[in-house]
Coordinates of C-alpha atoms in Angstrom, one line a residue:
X161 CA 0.0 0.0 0.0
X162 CA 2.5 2.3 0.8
X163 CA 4.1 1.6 -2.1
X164 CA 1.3 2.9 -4.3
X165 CA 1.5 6.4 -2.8
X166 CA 5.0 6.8 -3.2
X167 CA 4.8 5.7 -6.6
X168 CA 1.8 8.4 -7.3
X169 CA 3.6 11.3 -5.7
X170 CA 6.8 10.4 -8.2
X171 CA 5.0 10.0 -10.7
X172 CA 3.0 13.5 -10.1
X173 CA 6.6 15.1 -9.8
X174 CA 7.7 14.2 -12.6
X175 CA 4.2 15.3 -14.6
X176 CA 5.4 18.5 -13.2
X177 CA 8.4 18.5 -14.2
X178 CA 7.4 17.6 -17.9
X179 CA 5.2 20.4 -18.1
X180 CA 8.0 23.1 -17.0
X181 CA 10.4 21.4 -19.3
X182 CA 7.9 21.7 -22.2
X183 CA 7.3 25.7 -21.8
X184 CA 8.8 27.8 -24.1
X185 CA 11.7 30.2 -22.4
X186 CA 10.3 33.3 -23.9
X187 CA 7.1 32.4 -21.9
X188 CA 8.8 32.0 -19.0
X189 CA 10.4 35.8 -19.3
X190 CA 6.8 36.8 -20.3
X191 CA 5.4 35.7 -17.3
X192 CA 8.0 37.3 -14.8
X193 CA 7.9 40.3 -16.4
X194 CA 3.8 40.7 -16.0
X195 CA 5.0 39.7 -12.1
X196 CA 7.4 42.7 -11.9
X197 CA 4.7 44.9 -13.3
X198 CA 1.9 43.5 -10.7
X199 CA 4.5 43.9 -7.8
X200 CA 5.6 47.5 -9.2
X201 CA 1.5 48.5 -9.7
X202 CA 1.2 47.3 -6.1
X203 CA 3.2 49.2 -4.7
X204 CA 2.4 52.7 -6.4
X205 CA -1.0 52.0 -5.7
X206 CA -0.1 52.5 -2.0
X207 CA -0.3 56.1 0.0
X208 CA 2.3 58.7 -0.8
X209 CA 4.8 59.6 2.5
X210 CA 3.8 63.7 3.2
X211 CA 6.6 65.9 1.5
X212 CA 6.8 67.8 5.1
X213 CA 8.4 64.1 6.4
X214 CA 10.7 64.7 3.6
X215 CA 11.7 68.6 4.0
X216 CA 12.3 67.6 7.8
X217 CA 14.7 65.3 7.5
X218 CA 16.5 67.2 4.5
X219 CA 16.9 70.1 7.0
X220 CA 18.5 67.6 10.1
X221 CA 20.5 66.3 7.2
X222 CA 21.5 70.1 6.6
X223 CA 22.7 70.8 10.2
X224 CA 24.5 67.8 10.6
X225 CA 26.3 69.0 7.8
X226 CA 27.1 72.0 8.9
X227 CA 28.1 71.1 12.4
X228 CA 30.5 68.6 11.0
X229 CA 32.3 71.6 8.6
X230 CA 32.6 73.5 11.6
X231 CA 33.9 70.6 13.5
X232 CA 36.7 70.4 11.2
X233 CA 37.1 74.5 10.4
X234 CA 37.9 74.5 13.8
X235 CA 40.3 71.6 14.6
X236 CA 41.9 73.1 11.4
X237 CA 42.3 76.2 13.1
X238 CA 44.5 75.1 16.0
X239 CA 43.4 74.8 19.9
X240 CA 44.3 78.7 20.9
X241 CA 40.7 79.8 21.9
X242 CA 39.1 81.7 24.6
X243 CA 37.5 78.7 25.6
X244 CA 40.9 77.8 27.6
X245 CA 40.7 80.6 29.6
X246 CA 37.3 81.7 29.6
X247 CA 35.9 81.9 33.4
X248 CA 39.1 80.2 34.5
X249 CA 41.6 82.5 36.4
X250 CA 43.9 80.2 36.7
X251 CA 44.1 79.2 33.2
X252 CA 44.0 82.7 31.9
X253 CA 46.9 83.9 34.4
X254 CA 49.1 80.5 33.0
X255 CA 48.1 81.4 29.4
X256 CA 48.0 85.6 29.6
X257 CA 49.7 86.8 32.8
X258 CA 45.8 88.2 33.9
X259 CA 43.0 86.7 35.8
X260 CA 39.7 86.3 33.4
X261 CA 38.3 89.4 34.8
X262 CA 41.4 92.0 34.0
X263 CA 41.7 90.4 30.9
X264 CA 38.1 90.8 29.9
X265 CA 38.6 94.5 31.2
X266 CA 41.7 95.3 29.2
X267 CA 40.3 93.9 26.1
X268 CA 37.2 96.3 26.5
X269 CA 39.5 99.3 26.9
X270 CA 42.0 98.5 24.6
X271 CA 39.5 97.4 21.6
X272 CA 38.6 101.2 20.9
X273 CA 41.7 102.2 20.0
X274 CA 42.1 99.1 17.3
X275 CA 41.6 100.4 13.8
X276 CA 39.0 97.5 12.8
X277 CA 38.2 96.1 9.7
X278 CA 35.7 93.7 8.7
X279 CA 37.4 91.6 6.7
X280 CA 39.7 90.5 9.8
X281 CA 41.2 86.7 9.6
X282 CA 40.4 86.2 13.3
X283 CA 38.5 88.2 15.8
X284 CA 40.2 90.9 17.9
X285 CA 40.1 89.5 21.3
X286 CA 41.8 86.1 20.2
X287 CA 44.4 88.4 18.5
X288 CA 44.8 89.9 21.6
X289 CA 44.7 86.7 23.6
X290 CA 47.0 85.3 21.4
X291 CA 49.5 88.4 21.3
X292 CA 49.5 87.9 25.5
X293 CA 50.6 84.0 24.9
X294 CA 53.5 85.5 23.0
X295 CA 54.6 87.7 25.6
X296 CA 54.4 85.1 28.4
X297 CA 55.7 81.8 26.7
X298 CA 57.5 83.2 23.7
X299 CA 56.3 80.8 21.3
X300 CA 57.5 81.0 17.8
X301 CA 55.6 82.9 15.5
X302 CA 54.4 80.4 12.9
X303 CA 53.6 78.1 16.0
X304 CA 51.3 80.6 17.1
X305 CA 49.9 81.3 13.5
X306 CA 49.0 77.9 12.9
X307 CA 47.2 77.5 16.4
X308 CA 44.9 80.3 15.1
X309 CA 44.9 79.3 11.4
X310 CA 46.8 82.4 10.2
X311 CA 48.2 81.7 6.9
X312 CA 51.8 82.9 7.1
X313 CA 54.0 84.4 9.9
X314 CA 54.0 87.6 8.1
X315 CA 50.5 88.6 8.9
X316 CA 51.1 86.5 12.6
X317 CA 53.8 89.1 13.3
X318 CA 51.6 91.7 12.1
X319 CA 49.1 91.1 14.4
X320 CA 51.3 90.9 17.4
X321 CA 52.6 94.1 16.7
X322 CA 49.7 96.0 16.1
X323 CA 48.5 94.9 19.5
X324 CA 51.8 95.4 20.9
X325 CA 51.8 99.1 19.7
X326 CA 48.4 99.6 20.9
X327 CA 49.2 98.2 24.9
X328 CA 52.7 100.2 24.7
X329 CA 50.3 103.8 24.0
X330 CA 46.9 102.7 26.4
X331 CA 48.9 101.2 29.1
X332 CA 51.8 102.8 29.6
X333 CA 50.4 105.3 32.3
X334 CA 49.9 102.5 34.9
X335 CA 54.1 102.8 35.3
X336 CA 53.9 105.7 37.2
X337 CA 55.9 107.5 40.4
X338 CA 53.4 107.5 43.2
X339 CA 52.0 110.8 44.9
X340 CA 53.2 111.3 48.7
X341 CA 49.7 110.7 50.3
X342 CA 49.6 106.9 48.0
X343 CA 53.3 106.3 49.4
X344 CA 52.4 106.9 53.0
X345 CA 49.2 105.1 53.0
X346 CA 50.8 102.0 50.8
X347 CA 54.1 101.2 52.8
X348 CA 53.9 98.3 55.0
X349 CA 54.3 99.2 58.5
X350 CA 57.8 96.8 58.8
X351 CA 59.1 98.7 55.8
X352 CA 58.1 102.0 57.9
X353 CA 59.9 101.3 60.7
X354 CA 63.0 100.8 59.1
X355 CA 63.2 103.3 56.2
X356 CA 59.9 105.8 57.0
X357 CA 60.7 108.2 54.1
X358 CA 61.9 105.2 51.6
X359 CA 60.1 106.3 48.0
X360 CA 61.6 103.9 45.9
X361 CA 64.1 100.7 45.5
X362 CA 66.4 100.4 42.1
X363 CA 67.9 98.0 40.0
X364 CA 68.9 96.9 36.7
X365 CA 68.0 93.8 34.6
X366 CA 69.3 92.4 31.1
X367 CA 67.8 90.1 28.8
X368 CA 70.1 88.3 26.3
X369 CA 69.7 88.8 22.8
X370 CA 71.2 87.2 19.6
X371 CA 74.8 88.3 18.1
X372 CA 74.8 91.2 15.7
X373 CA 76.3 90.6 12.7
X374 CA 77.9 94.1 12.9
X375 CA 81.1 94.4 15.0
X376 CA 80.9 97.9 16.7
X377 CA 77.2 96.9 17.8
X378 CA 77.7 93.9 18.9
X379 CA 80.4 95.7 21.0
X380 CA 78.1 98.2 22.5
X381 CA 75.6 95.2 23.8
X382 CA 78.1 92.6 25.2
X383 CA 78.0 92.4 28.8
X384 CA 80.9 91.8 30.6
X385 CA 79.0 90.8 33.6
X386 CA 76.5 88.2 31.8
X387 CA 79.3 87.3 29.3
X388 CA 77.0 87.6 26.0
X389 CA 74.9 90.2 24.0
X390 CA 72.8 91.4 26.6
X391 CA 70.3 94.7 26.3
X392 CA 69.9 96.4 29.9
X393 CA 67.3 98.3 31.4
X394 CA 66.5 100.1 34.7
X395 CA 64.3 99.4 36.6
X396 CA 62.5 100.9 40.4
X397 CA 59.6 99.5 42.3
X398 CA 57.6 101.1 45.3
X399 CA 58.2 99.7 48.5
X400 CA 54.5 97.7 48.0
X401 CA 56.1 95.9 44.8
X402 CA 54.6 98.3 41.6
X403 CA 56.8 98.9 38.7
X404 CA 57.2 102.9 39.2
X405 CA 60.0 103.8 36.8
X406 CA 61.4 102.1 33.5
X407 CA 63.9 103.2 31.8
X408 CA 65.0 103.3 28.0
X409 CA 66.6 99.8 26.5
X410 CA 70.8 100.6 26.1
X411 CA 73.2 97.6 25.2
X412 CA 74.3 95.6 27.7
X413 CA 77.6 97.5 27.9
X414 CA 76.8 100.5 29.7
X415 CA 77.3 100.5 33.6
X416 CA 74.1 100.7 36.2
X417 CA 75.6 104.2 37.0
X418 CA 75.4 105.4 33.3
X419 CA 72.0 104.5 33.1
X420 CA 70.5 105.9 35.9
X421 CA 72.3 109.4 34.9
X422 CA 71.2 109.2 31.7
X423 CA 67.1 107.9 32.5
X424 CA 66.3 111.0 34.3
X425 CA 65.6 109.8 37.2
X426 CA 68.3 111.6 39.4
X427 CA 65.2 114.4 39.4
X428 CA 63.4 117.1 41.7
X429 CA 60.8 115.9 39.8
X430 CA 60.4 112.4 41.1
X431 CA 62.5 113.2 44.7
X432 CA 62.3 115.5 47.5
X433 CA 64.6 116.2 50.4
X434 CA 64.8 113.2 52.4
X435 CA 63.9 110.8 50.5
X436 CA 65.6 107.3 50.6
X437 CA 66.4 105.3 47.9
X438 CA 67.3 101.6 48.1
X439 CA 69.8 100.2 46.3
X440 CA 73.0 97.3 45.1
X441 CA 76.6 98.6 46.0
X442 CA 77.2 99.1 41.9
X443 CA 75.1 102.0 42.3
X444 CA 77.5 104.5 43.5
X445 CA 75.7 107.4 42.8
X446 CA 75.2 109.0 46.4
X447 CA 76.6 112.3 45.5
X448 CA 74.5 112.7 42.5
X449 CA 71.0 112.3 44.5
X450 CA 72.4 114.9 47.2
X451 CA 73.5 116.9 45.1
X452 CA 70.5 116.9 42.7
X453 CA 67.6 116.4 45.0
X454 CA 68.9 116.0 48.3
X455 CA 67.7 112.6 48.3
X456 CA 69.3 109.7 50.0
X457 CA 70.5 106.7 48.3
X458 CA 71.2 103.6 50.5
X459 CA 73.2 100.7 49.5
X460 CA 74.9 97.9 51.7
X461 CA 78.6 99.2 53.1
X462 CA 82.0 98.2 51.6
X463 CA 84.8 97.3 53.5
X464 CA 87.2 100.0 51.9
X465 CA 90.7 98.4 52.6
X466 CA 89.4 97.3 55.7
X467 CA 89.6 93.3 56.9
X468 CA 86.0 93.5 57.9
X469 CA 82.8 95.3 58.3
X470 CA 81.9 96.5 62.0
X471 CA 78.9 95.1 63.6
X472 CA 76.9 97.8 63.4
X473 CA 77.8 98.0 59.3
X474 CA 76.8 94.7 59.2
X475 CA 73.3 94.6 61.1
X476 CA 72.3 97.9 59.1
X477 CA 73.8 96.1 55.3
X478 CA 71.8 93.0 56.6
X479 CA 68.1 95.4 57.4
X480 CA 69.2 96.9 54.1
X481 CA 69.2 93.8 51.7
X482 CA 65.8 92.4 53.4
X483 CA 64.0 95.3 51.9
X484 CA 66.2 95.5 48.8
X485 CA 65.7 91.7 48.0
X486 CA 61.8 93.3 46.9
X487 CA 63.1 94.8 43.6
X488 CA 64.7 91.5 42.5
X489 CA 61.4 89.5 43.3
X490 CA 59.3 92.2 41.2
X491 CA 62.1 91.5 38.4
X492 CA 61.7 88.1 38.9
X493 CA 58.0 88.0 38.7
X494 CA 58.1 89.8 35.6
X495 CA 60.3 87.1 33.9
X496 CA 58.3 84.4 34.8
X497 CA 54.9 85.9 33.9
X498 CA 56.7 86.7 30.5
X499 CA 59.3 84.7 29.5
X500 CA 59.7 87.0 26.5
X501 CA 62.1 88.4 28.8
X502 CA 64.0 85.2 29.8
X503 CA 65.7 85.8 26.1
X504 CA 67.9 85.1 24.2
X505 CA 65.5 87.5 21.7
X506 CA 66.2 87.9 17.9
X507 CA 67.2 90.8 16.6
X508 CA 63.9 91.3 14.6
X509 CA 62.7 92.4 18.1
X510 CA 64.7 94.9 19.3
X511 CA 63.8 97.2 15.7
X512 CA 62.0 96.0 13.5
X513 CA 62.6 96.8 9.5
X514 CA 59.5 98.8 9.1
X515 CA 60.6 100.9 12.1
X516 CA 64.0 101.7 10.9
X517 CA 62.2 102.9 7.7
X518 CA 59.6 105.1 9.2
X519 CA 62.4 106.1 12.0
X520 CA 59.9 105.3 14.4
X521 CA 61.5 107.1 17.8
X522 CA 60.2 104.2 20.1
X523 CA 62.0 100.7 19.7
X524 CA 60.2 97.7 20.0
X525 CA 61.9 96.4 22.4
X526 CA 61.1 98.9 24.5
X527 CA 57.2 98.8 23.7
X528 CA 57.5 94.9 24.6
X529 CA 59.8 95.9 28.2
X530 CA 56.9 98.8 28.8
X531 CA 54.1 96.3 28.3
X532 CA 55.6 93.2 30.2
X533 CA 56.0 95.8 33.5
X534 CA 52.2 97.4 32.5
X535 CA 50.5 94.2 32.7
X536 CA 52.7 92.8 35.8
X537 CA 51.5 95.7 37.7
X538 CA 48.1 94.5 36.4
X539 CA 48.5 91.4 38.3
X540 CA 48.8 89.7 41.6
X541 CA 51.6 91.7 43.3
X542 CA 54.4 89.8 45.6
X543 CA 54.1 91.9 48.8
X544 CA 50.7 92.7 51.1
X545 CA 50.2 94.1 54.2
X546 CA 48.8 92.8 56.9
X547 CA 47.7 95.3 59.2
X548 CA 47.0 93.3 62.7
X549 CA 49.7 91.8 62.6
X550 CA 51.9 94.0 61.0
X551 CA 54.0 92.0 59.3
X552 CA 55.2 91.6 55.5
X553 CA 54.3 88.7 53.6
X554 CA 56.0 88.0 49.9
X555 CA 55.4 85.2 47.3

């Protein structure tokens, strides 16, 4: 029995089979082609999607777009932004010298004296952000150029001196010799007790700069002290720390003494009788204040052909250099703020070409010098007073 029904299904699969065999191969194509038009009818025949599905997702396809170009634009562009600093005081003071706030403050003084135009490559207060970063890690200038995707150093260094310029004219008045009534309130009481009529404590720094080609320049800026091409400049704080005097850039050749008689500040102007003046022993200039201004100029004792100092030389030398020590802190603070000034500088900035040519009065050196002490004096200073306890405290 079972063997009938197997036999029947065979022989049914094989009728089938027979009758596929014996159809014609264009029949075949016919017929899936009138299946490819029924499926193709089917489906037009169902309801169209709303164009306001399509428009919607067109537009999320736009944005995505976009957000991805400016992804790239701006990794292209370096990682200098204000977002490093911005609402960050300690970042900004690593990256500028200034807390967020002065720097914010600056900016909005500064920015009316910028000749704008609308066409700029980057926006004004990155340029000036970035022109800050130069002064206090003395990056090079292509560096810098490609961190804000400035095409060529050229227009990098153009930038930085523009903003220089600017700084060097709007904050140049914050170096300035204190009134009588600011000195007597600002002292700190220790310092008072000491030296009560002390206006002012001097020194000289240098910053080392590349060798001129030139023989008698590089003469006139070799130092014999620092043994290399130095450019020197003086240099006097108040006894709270502010940069209150600066003198003109000379070469590294000329002597502490020179400079002071030739910066004018040996002055009635700036000294009255009785006023002390702290200073190193290379500064042997005591007949010049009295004579000038009858102002006294202090300075730790020499022997002179003696074996020794005498006690009391020795107790008033040591009172002395615990006061004096302040100037070489506020020089020191001003290095490290802006290591511009740690050198060794190129000679493109000490004059520039285009200042030669337009015998621009002012070198740039001295505009970046003038701007490092502005902005110190801007900052955090390294002596306060504390007036319970009275005692000094430094950084």
């Amino acid at each position: 029995m079972e063997d009938t029904f197997v036999s029947a299904d065979t022989a049914a699969i094989e009728d089938t089979s027979v009758i596929e065999n014996s159809l014609d191969p264009e029949d075949v194509e016919t017929e899936q082609t009138e299946s490819s038009i029924r499926t193709r009818t089917v489906c037009m025949s169902e309801p169209p999607v709303a164009p306001s599905i399509f428009f919607a997702e067109m537009d999320t396809l736009r944005r995505e777009r976009d957000q991805a170009l400016q992804s790239l634009k701006d990794k292209s562009c370096g990682v200098l932004s204000l977002d490093l600093i911005k609402d960050n005081d300690k970042k900004s003071k690593f990256y500028t010298g200034l807390s967020w706030t002065v720097f914010q403050q600056v900016y909005v003084y500064l920015q009316g004296s910028i000749r704008k135009c609308h066409n700029a490559s980057i926006p004004y207060q990155i340029q000036f952000f970035v022109s800050l970063v130069k002064l206090g890690h003395n990056l090079p200038m292509e560096y810098l150029a490609d961190q804000v995707g400035v095409k060529d150093r050229t227009t990098f260094s153009d930038i930085f001196w523009k903003w220089i310029h600017v700084m060097y004219i709007n904050l140049s008045f914050l170096i300035k010799w204190p009134d009588r009534e600011t000195l007597r309130v600002t002292i700190p009481p220790m310092i008072r007790q000491i030296y009560p009529k002390l206006t002012s404590i001097i020194d000289c720094f240098e910053v080392f700069v590349e060798k001129p080609k030139n023989h008698h320049v590089r003469a006139q800026m070799y130092s014999q002290y620092k043994k290399h091409t130095t450019v020197k400049v003086f240099i006097a704080c108040s006894p709270l720390g502010a940069v209150s005097f600066l003198s003109p850039v000379w070469g590294g050749r000329v002597s502490d003494v020179e400079i002071v008689r030739k910066s004018g500040f040996i002055s009635c102007n700036l000294h009255l009788p009785g006023d002390q003046i702290l200073a190193d022993r290379g500064f042997t200039l005591k007949e010049d204040f009295a004579a000038e201004c009858s102002a006294e100029l202090l300075h730790p004792a020499f022997t002179k052909g003696r074996n020794q100092l005498t006690a009391r030389e020795v107790e008033q030398s040591r009172k002395l250099s615990s006061v004096r020590i302040h100037i070489e802190r506020v020089i020191g603070l001003m290095r490290n703020r802006f290591t511009i000034l740690q050198g060794t500088l190129p000679l493109s900035l000490l004059k520039s070409a285009k200042d030669e040519a337009m015998n621009e009065p002012v070198s740039c050196i001295d505009k970046i010098v003038t701007c490092c002490a502005a902005l110190t004096n801007l900052g955090d200073g390294i002596i306060y007073k504390d007036f319970e306890c009275g005692e000094i405290h430094t950084d």
